[in-house]
Amino acid sequence: MTLPAVLDFVGVSVFAVSGALAAGRKQLDLLGVVVLALVTAIGGGTIRDVLLDRNPIFWLANGSYILVIAASALLTVAYARWRRPPRSALLVADALGLALFSITGAQIAERTGLPPVSCVVLGTITGSAGGIVRDVLSAEIPLVLKRGNLYATAAIAGTATYVALEGLSVPRPIPSFAGMAVIAGVRLAAILWGLQLPVFELDSSAEKR
Amino acid sequence: MTLPAVLDFVGVSVFAVSGALAAGRKQLDLLGVVVLALVTAIGGGTIRDVLLDRNPIFWLANGSYILVIAASALLTVAYARWRRPPRSALLVADALGLALFSITGAQIAERTGLPPVSCVVLGTITGSAGGIVRDVLSAEIPLVLKRGNLYATAAIAGTATYVALEGLSVPRPIPSFAGMAVIAGVRLAAILWGLQLPVFELDSSAEKR
Amino acid sequence: MTLPAVLDFVGVSVFAVSGALAAGRKQLDLLGVVVLALVTAIGGGTIRDVLLDRNPIFWLANGSYILVIAASALLTVAYARWRRPPRSALLVADALGLALFSITGAQIAERTGLPPVSCVVLGTITGSAGGIVRDVLSAEIPLVLKRGNLYATAAIAGTATYVALEGLSVPRPIPSFAGMAVIAGVRLAAILWGLQLPVFELDSSAEKR
């Protein structure tokens, strides 16, 4: 198996865990849990493949993805019945999924010969789309839009790091791992220490003047 | 016309009725009703065609789909002005659309040579995506996620039945009709008798231990 | 540059402004503003290209779109810090984006040889999808569904005008500009004077009988 294929499987598993944990907060039934895990796990890669017109979509031709996702979701449920997962488990699983999918999205875009800025945007979409679909279906405001969590920021910083190091011909797989480290690091720093970017607040910024 | 084409038209009509009824609860204007009916009716099949890279998308090349949908939506409005549709009409129309679209999605996936588990997932997506888009646009929590209605369960059970009977070489069109009967039966049983699967409730299951 | 390409850039800019203004009401951080602007600006054209299987997607091969969008979003933020944008700025930017994207969507569909009714629907989807994604991600009920704003109505009326004038062989670019004028005119009339279509209200219409 190639590195992107392995990362796809790992990314799919951690997003499945994050989908199952989100489902647990919504009190879905067991198949509902599997469905939310599936949508979360295949959402980003599916949008990547559709936008790049890659055919077939990664999980359609190879049934293993769906089985890995269903197994990850059910193991999450089984674990949660035995021991309470910490509140932070959803955020950590989501951060790892974001890191893995953003970089694989940027890798595939780069290999297609797209310009650097498109690689950054496509990587960010690949990484965040699954979580966005999970949050929209759970009727939550998407994490990516919640203030002060550096979600899109992390994905953009990490994929830009990856694209820059590749452009400098840094030997592989250093650019990939550096990019993932930036993404996971920025996200976890935002979660742990409350780092944030300046906020664009339309009404109050206007009232100050 | 082939059986899948006929089923596409019937599925599109019942989903158009369900979209129009949902629009009536949101007090949209007449074209808003047609738009919500359209999105509901073409959502699932469009996602199916995009994922399978089928070209052109089923409703683009053949203008009849859109005319059938608009007519179904306006007839629903006209009927509702004359006589109040029962509360259950939306749920029944939705159950029939789910049955028809899930099975045609699984059929087309199977004919493309995809593995059985992908046929089940693609069929379930085809069946439920239109209703999910309808609910997301209406700012409702999607039916597919609401606890205890066996929505995804019905689609998965029915498409699995279809795939299994096809695998056993049961003569057509028995597998299709058996699959649709399972889907509509499970959904209607859940609506009528409140059948449900075990629920994964993250916080309270943890508190019990 | 061809006319559709120029219109794509203008449409992308005004939708970026509308996305940035919507982000300001949600108090996102600076990159969140750029992300919401991006999604709003590329949403409609991306769905158009995916449905028509156009390859590559318009913004992927040409990095300028993303740079134009990011610049438009940041200029909107800078302007808003200096002077308060009027409440109507979001609605006007959105109306112009709707007009531009609906007509380019219909143009491209027509050149693909699709039937007139499909051109109208594809144009309407192209025009409204970006704003719908913006509103869904901002956890707002989409403008397109809010009663009495003639949103879908405007897009349908304008693309139908375009298709009809093209069918009558009216010399170009008259059909395009006439279609855009109808869309922007109907939307702005609805905003200014509260024009609206009859409403389909399921429960109260039933209670009257």
XYZ file of C-alpha atoms in Angstrom:
627
model
C 0.000 0.000 0.000
C 1.193 3.520 -0.813
C 1.579 6.187 1.863
C -1.508 8.161 0.711
C -3.592 4.968 0.840
C -2.433 4.195 4.389
C -3.119 7.791 5.455
C -6.571 7.585 3.871
C -7.363 4.560 6.044
C -6.021 6.198 9.212
C -7.829 9.461 8.452
C -11.034 7.602 7.730
C -10.792 5.776 11.090
C -10.204 8.850 13.232
C -12.998 10.756 11.490
C -15.242 7.709 12.023
C -14.449 7.896 15.741
C -15.229 11.621 15.781
C -18.513 11.017 13.914
C -19.494 8.254 16.352
C -18.693 10.474 19.359
C -20.757 13.311 17.849
C -23.608 10.830 17.291
C -23.402 9.797 20.952
C -24.101 13.392 21.992
C -27.196 13.363 19.762
C -28.496 10.023 21.085
C -28.803 8.315 17.704
C -29.519 4.611 17.358
C -26.723 2.196 16.423
C -27.110 2.428 12.647
C -27.500 6.187 12.933
C -24.089 6.186 14.620
C -22.601 4.213 11.730
C -24.222 6.554 9.209
C -22.900 9.714 10.885
C -19.454 8.084 11.165
C -19.557 7.179 7.446
C -20.576 10.646 6.323
C -17.878 12.253 8.468
C -15.207 9.851 7.292
C -15.899 9.794 3.559
C -17.181 13.382 3.158
C -13.865 15.149 2.647
C -12.252 12.554 0.377
C -15.428 12.233 -1.663
C -15.558 15.977 -2.340
C -11.830 15.876 -3.212
C -12.390 13.065 -5.722
C -15.476 14.717 -7.238
C -13.696 18.074 -7.647
C -10.675 16.415 -9.268
C -12.926 14.105 -11.315
C -11.057 11.078 -9.916
C -12.901 7.970 -10.810
C -13.989 5.807 -9.089
C -14.436 7.654 -5.784
C -11.938 6.144 -3.316
C -14.431 4.224 -1.135
C -16.672 2.955 -3.963
C -14.305 0.511 -5.631
C -12.751 -0.758 -2.408
C -15.288 -2.032 0.128
C -12.664 -2.089 2.915
C -13.092 1.606 3.681
C -16.712 1.180 4.646
C -15.963 -1.880 6.765
C -13.105 -0.052 8.556
C -15.406 2.905 9.240
C -18.273 0.745 10.524
C -15.863 -1.205 12.738
C -14.302 2.010 14.119
C -17.747 3.414 14.894
C -18.962 0.261 16.648
C -15.702 -0.070 18.625
C -16.187 3.536 19.743
C -19.682 2.665 20.966
C -18.407 -0.461 22.732
C -15.571 1.477 24.380
C -17.972 4.211 25.510
C -20.217 1.650 27.228
C -17.211 0.375 29.144
C -15.490 3.635 30.000
C -16.490 7.268 29.516
C -14.433 8.862 26.728
C -12.985 12.210 27.868
C -14.695 15.365 26.538
C -11.569 16.151 24.552
C -11.627 12.849 22.593
C -13.889 14.291 19.866
C -11.643 17.335 19.435
C -8.430 15.290 19.271
C -9.855 12.765 16.791
C -11.132 15.644 14.698
C -7.712 17.397 14.774
C -5.944 14.230 13.584
C -8.493 13.677 10.819
C -8.108 17.299 9.741
C -4.300 16.915 9.592
C -4.354 13.656 7.632
C -7.027 14.581 5.112
C -5.792 18.118 4.482
C -2.318 16.874 3.568
C -3.514 13.972 1.414
C -5.862 16.356 -0.379
C -3.006 18.777 -1.037
C -0.728 15.899 -2.167
C -3.216 14.632 -4.704
C -3.934 18.149 -5.978
C -0.200 18.768 -6.376
C 0.310 15.538 -8.292
C -2.512 16.648 -10.638
C -0.373 19.678 -11.464
C -2.601 22.337 -9.914
C -1.168 25.746 -8.882
C -0.012 26.049 -5.218
C -2.942 28.183 -4.060
C -5.404 25.592 -5.420
C -3.514 22.828 -3.574
C -3.908 24.754 -0.319
C -7.632 25.336 -0.885
C -8.323 21.783 -2.047
C -6.392 20.372 0.922
C -8.340 22.553 3.323
C -11.658 21.504 1.755
C -10.643 17.819 1.880
C -9.747 18.121 5.544
C -12.699 20.119 6.752
C -15.629 18.946 4.591
C -16.273 15.702 6.504
C -16.454 17.526 9.831
C -18.629 20.245 8.313
C -21.110 17.681 6.983
C -21.074 15.960 10.401
C -21.858 19.253 12.141
C -24.496 20.366 9.627
C -26.309 17.009 9.877
C -26.101 17.180 13.695
C -27.667 20.674 13.478
C -24.574 22.215 15.107
C -22.749 25.312 13.900
C -19.684 23.841 12.125
C -16.479 23.819 14.217
C -14.784 25.475 11.233
C -16.879 28.607 11.784
C -16.722 28.785 15.560
C -14.637 31.734 16.644
C -11.203 31.293 18.122
C -10.541 27.649 17.342
C -8.108 28.181 14.433
C -9.735 25.417 12.433
C -9.404 26.678 8.868
C -6.284 28.529 9.956
C -4.624 25.269 10.977
C -5.490 23.552 7.691
C -4.328 26.506 5.599
C -1.070 26.896 7.575
C -0.316 23.176 7.329
C -1.077 22.729 3.655
C 0.869 25.925 2.854
C 3.836 24.495 4.813
C 3.548 21.276 2.820
C 3.330 23.058 -0.527
C 6.254 25.367 0.348
C 8.537 22.502 1.466
C 7.644 20.502 -1.658
C 8.409 23.582 -3.749
C 11.823 23.761 -2.061
C 12.391 20.089 -2.983
C 12.714 19.009 0.641
C 12.970 15.187 0.507
C 9.769 13.200 1.033
C 8.028 12.373 3.303
C 9.318 15.364 5.359
C 6.912 17.912 3.782
C 3.886 15.694 4.523
C 4.800 15.078 8.134
C 5.759 18.721 8.702
C 2.411 19.831 7.269
C 0.465 17.396 9.466
C 2.431 18.460 12.536
C 1.603 22.117 11.856
C -2.111 21.343 11.488
C -2.429 19.127 14.552
C -0.156 21.470 16.552
C -2.070 24.658 15.713
C -5.443 23.008 16.404
C -4.362 21.467 19.706
C -2.713 24.736 20.773
C -5.967 26.544 20.034
C -7.898 23.949 22.071
C -5.449 23.879 25.012
C -4.430 27.522 25.318
C -7.263 29.350 23.599
C -5.038 30.942 20.939
C -7.027 32.927 18.390
C -6.790 35.290 15.427
C -8.246 38.815 15.422
C -12.026 38.710 15.032
C -14.016 40.583 12.359
C -17.026 41.843 14.291
C -19.167 43.911 11.970
C -21.529 45.676 14.338
C -19.378 46.432 17.366
C -16.336 47.479 15.294
C -18.631 49.948 13.586
C -20.095 51.241 16.827
C -16.655 52.070 18.198
C -16.229 54.726 15.510
C -39.025 2.863 -20.812
C -36.931 0.574 -18.629
C -37.970 -0.311 -15.079
C -35.283 1.905 -13.472
C -36.439 4.860 -15.590
C -40.068 4.334 -14.550
C -39.034 4.009 -10.907
C -36.974 7.204 -11.221
C -40.099 9.069 -12.371
C -42.267 7.613 -9.602
C -39.590 8.274 -6.967
C -39.133 11.813 -8.214
C -42.897 12.443 -7.960
C -43.326 11.153 -4.413
C -40.260 13.072 -3.208
C -41.670 16.181 -4.945
C -44.887 15.712 -2.959
C -42.893 15.334 0.270
C -40.854 18.452 -0.547
C -44.017 20.450 -1.294
C -45.636 19.311 1.961
C -42.492 20.281 3.907
C -42.552 23.685 2.161
C -46.178 24.125 3.244
C -45.115 23.799 6.886
C -42.526 26.554 6.307
C -44.978 28.907 4.552
C -42.904 29.410 1.410
C -44.259 31.167 -1.655
C -45.328 29.156 -4.716
C -41.972 29.103 -6.479
C -40.261 28.349 -3.169
C -42.497 25.275 -2.976
C -41.400 24.192 -6.455
C -37.742 24.789 -5.555
C -37.908 22.742 -2.356
C -39.769 19.982 -4.240
C -37.082 20.013 -6.957
C -34.189 19.820 -4.528
C -35.837 16.979 -2.608
C -36.660 15.058 -5.760
C -33.407 15.379 -7.667
C -30.985 15.472 -4.686
C -30.479 11.743 -4.203
C -30.230 10.786 -7.875
C -27.925 13.722 -8.576
C -25.483 12.655 -5.860
C -25.692 9.066 -7.178
C -24.839 10.199 -10.721
C -22.019 12.493 -9.536
C -20.443 9.761 -7.388
C -20.629 7.234 -10.235
C -19.518 9.885 -12.778
C -22.623 9.135 -14.837
C -22.959 11.739 -17.503
C -25.217 13.590 -18.125
C -26.955 13.763 -14.736
C -30.361 12.076 -15.161
C -32.543 15.216 -15.055
C -30.260 17.469 -17.134
C -30.618 15.781 -20.517
C -34.324 14.988 -20.129
C -36.455 18.024 -19.284
C -39.459 15.814 -18.379
C -38.178 15.170 -14.851
C -38.342 18.836 -13.946
C -41.800 19.245 -15.469
C -43.066 16.156 -13.607
C -41.648 17.515 -10.339
C -43.105 21.003 -10.822
C -46.488 19.508 -11.726
C -46.437 17.187 -8.677
C -45.578 20.115 -6.399
C -48.309 22.383 -7.792
C -50.899 19.572 -7.671
C -49.956 19.049 -4.015
C -50.570 22.744 -3.340
C -53.889 22.627 -5.214
C -55.007 19.509 -3.323
C -54.021 21.069 0.005
C -56.181 24.130 -0.707
C -59.159 21.855 -1.320
C -58.666 19.314 1.451
C -56.240 19.139 4.358
C -53.613 16.417 3.743
C -53.276 14.129 6.782
C -50.191 14.689 9.001
C -48.895 11.304 7.912
C -48.850 12.182 4.176
C -45.332 13.636 4.355
C -44.006 10.543 6.151
C -45.648 8.094 3.739
C -44.464 9.972 0.621
C -40.992 10.125 2.113
C -41.003 6.359 2.879
C -41.985 5.512 -0.705
C -39.330 7.829 -2.132
C -36.740 6.287 0.167
C -37.704 2.774 -0.998
C -37.654 3.620 -4.704
C -34.456 5.657 -4.757
C -32.468 3.359 -2.459
C -33.146 0.356 -4.670
C -32.494 2.141 -7.990
C -29.254 3.508 -6.505
C -28.186 -0.002 -5.461
C -29.191 -1.399 -8.882
C -27.095 1.105 -10.785
C -24.137 0.618 -8.437
C -24.395 -3.151 -8.916
C -24.487 -2.845 -12.687
C -21.314 -0.722 -12.485
C -19.622 -3.750 -10.896
C -19.088 -2.276 -7.425
C -18.613 -4.552 -4.381
C -21.821 -5.391 -2.398
C -21.034 -3.146 0.577
C -20.595 -0.154 -1.769
C -23.940 -0.944 -3.413
C -25.628 -0.842 -0.007
C -23.981 2.460 0.927
C -24.598 4.075 -2.454
C -28.231 2.921 -2.417
C -28.712 4.350 1.070
C -27.129 7.667 0.048
C -29.288 7.824 -3.103
C -32.418 7.212 -1.067
C -31.750 9.533 1.820
C -29.826 12.469 0.309
C -32.863 14.235 -1.185
C -34.715 14.176 2.135
C -31.576 15.283 3.990
C -31.134 18.288 1.683
C -34.855 19.088 2.111
C -34.509 19.012 5.905
C -31.218 20.947 6.004
C -32.650 23.702 3.766
C -35.801 23.816 5.921
C -33.542 24.213 8.988
C -34.871 20.969 10.471
C -32.783 18.174 11.987
C -32.760 15.559 9.187
C -35.268 12.704 9.631
C -32.374 10.320 9.020
C -30.796 11.408 12.288
C -33.876 11.553 14.457
C -33.849 8.775 17.015
C -36.116 5.809 16.771
C -37.426 6.163 13.244
C -35.303 3.452 11.599
C -34.601 5.645 8.584
C -31.081 4.634 7.614
C -31.819 1.201 9.080
C -34.669 0.714 6.630
C -32.565 1.734 3.643
C -29.632 -0.452 4.682
C -31.865 -3.471 5.394
C -33.669 -3.106 2.069
C -30.629 -2.571 -0.115
C -28.850 -5.468 1.668
C -31.889 -7.666 0.943
C -31.751 -6.613 -2.700
C -28.003 -7.254 -3.002
C -28.291 -10.624 -1.239
C -31.176 -11.850 -3.451
C -29.339 -10.689 -6.584
C -26.247 -12.547 -5.346
C -28.381 -15.665 -4.981
C -29.550 -15.201 -8.617
C -33.197 -14.845 -7.609
C -35.015 -13.963 -10.862
C -35.678 -10.281 -11.534
C -37.583 -8.174 -10.629
C -38.140 -10.085 -7.353
C -34.995 -8.714 -5.616
C -35.987 -5.105 -6.411
C -39.544 -5.468 -5.153
C -38.442 -7.414 -2.064
C -35.906 -4.690 -1.242
C -38.481 -1.917 -1.660
C -41.001 -3.815 0.459
C -38.433 -4.187 3.261
C -37.627 -0.455 3.191
C -41.214 0.784 3.093
C -42.260 -1.893 5.621
C -39.549 -1.103 8.163
C -40.131 2.667 7.879
C -43.913 2.394 8.162
C -43.589 -0.050 11.076
C -41.313 2.437 12.835
C -43.845 5.229 12.215
C -46.916 3.179 13.226
C -45.603 1.153 16.163
C -42.604 3.144 17.308
C -40.127 0.303 16.703
C -36.544 1.370 17.382
C -32.950 0.166 17.658
C -30.852 0.497 20.836
C -29.681 4.079 21.303
C -26.062 5.182 21.811
C -26.347 7.844 24.495
C -22.884 9.048 25.371
C -23.443 10.952 28.590
C -26.111 8.974 30.398
C -24.624 5.572 29.483
C -21.412 6.844 31.051
C -23.140 8.151 34.169
C -24.678 4.758 34.872
C -21.229 3.294 35.502
C -10.824 37.084 -21.722
C -14.274 35.975 -22.839
C -17.438 37.575 -21.449
C -18.351 34.521 -19.305
C -14.839 34.547 -17.783
C -15.108 38.249 -16.929
C -18.571 37.701 -15.449
C -17.228 34.779 -13.420
C -14.611 37.067 -11.872
C -17.131 39.828 -11.142
C -19.650 37.334 -9.718
C -16.974 35.719 -7.592
C -15.981 39.135 -6.166
C -19.477 40.258 -5.216
C -20.280 36.898 -3.633
C -16.961 37.148 -1.743
C -18.089 40.525 -0.385
C -21.447 39.048 0.615
C -19.715 36.103 2.317
C -17.367 38.440 4.196
C -20.275 40.618 5.350
C -22.162 37.522 6.536
C -19.028 36.411 8.406
C -18.854 39.813 10.105
C -22.307 39.241 11.560
C -21.097 35.894 12.979
C -17.881 37.351 14.451
C -15.500 34.951 12.745
C -11.738 35.427 12.809
C -9.911 36.758 9.734
C -9.265 33.421 8.055
C -12.814 32.340 8.866
C -13.943 35.402 6.917
C -11.830 34.354 3.933
C -13.149 30.787 4.151
C -16.802 31.863 4.237
C -16.136 34.268 1.357
C -14.484 31.456 -0.640
C -17.295 28.988 -0.071
C -19.909 31.582 -1.026
C -18.019 32.645 -4.123
C -17.038 29.265 -5.554
C -20.067 27.237 -4.354
C -22.419 27.907 -7.253
C -19.878 27.623 -10.071
C -18.397 24.489 -8.520
C -21.770 22.752 -8.424
C -22.393 23.893 -12.034
C -19.073 22.402 -13.177
C -19.601 19.157 -11.241
C -23.123 18.683 -12.636
C -21.941 19.339 -16.200
C -18.785 17.249 -15.639
C -16.660 20.230 -16.729
C -13.075 19.545 -15.974
C -11.127 21.062 -14.324
C -13.446 22.984 -12.003
C -13.102 26.677 -12.918
C -11.134 27.822 -9.837
C -8.834 24.782 -9.584
C -6.730 25.315 -12.705
C -6.568 29.105 -12.380
C -5.280 30.306 -9.014
C -6.411 33.889 -9.724
C -9.977 33.204 -8.620
C -8.902 32.351 -5.099
C -6.605 35.368 -4.872
C -9.385 37.678 -6.129
C -11.780 36.224 -3.561
C -9.322 36.518 -0.667
C -8.493 40.106 -1.675
C -12.200 41.024 -1.942
C -12.877 39.551 1.487
C -9.948 41.345 3.168
C -10.817 44.651 1.453
C -14.355 44.251 2.798
C -12.954 43.792 6.317
C -10.671 46.813 5.898
C -13.517 48.963 4.584
C -15.774 47.877 7.445
C -13.155 48.953 10.020
C -13.051 52.391 8.432
C -16.739 52.955 7.742
C -19.842 50.982 8.662
C -21.286 49.243 5.587
C -25.039 49.876 5.306
C -27.350 46.993 6.312
C -28.419 46.674 2.687
C -24.858 46.025 1.385
C -25.136 42.252 1.947
C -28.472 42.092 0.110
C -27.255 44.151 -2.863
C -23.993 42.165 -3.230
C -26.014 38.966 -3.023
C -28.488 40.183 -5.697
C -25.662 41.036 -8.116
C -23.967 37.674 -7.518
C -27.274 35.898 -8.082
C -27.787 37.763 -11.377
C -24.270 37.099 -12.700
C -23.993 33.458 -11.718
C -27.524 32.483 -12.768
C -26.989 33.820 -16.283
C -23.499 32.342 -16.728
C -24.847 28.999 -15.479
C -27.681 29.132 -18.004
C -25.272 30.197 -20.784
C -22.959 27.269 -20.176
C -25.859 24.828 -19.927
C -27.264 26.149 -23.211
C -23.922 25.806 -24.992
C -23.818 22.162 -23.781
C -27.030 21.606 -25.743
C -29.335 20.997 -22.780
C -33.114 21.522 -23.097
C -34.437 25.002 -22.069
C -36.002 23.862 -18.786
C -32.676 22.326 -17.692
C -30.882 25.591 -18.547
C -33.280 27.477 -16.281
C -32.835 25.022 -13.411
C -29.060 24.795 -13.788
C -28.796 28.586 -13.964
C -30.893 28.951 -10.830
C -28.782 26.356 -8.981
C -25.552 28.061 -10.112
C -26.808 31.403 -8.880
C -28.251 30.349 -5.565
C -25.993 27.496 -4.373
C -23.166 29.721 -3.100
C -25.537 31.812 -0.994
C -27.287 28.672 0.271
C -23.986 27.131 1.396
C -23.064 30.473 3.046
C -26.358 30.522 4.941
C -26.276 26.822 5.911
C -22.701 27.149 7.261
C -23.703 30.307 9.149
C -26.608 28.327 10.660
C -29.137 30.710 9.082
C -32.280 29.687 7.188
C -31.225 30.186 3.541
C -32.402 33.466 1.978
C -33.763 31.385 -0.901
C -36.336 29.852 1.438
C -37.344 32.952 3.350
C -40.854 33.989 2.451
C -41.554 37.008 0.339
C -38.111 37.814 -0.983
C -38.573 36.475 -4.528
C -35.141 34.869 -4.507
C -35.670 31.732 -6.576
C -38.401 33.595 -8.436
C -35.919 36.228 -9.581
C -33.405 33.633 -10.777
C -36.061 31.613 -12.604
C -37.614 34.701 -14.239
C -34.214 35.996 -15.372
C -32.844 32.726 -16.729
C -36.177 32.089 -18.496
C -35.931 35.565 -20.061
C -32.386 34.765 -21.193
C -33.355 31.383 -22.647
C -36.407 32.836 -24.413
C -34.474 35.731 -25.989
C -31.722 33.333 -27.105
C -34.405 31.084 -28.576
C -35.735 34.090 -30.516
C -32.188 34.713 -31.841
C -31.987 38.160 -30.261
C -28.399 39.325 -30.925
C -25.862 38.801 -28.143
C -25.142 40.060 -25.548
C -28.688 41.447 -25.236
C -30.205 38.213 -23.826
C -27.538 38.000 -21.100
C -27.907 41.596 -19.975
C -31.716 41.421 -20.138
C -31.676 38.278 -17.989
C -29.349 39.850 -15.412
C -31.460 43.016 -15.310
C -34.590 40.952 -14.629
C -32.896 39.059 -11.784
C -31.358 42.087 -10.080
C -34.527 44.118 -10.693
C -36.925 41.542 -9.235
C -34.696 40.945 -6.187
C -34.171 44.638 -5.478
C -37.889 45.333 -5.986
C -38.676 42.597 -3.466
C -36.182 44.117 -0.999
C -37.294 47.727 -1.489
C -41.065 47.378 -1.817
C -41.770 44.031 -0.208
C -43.264 42.471 -3.357
C -44.156 38.813 -2.866
C -45.852 35.800 -4.430
C -48.863 33.999 -2.883
C -47.781 31.849 0.059
C -48.526 28.131 0.482
C -49.407 27.844 4.155
C -50.378 24.277 4.910
C -51.980 24.541 8.317
C -53.854 27.835 8.207
C -55.158 27.276 4.648
C -56.578 24.005 5.946
C -58.079 25.594 9.038
C -60.008 28.108 6.941
C -62.083 25.276 5.501
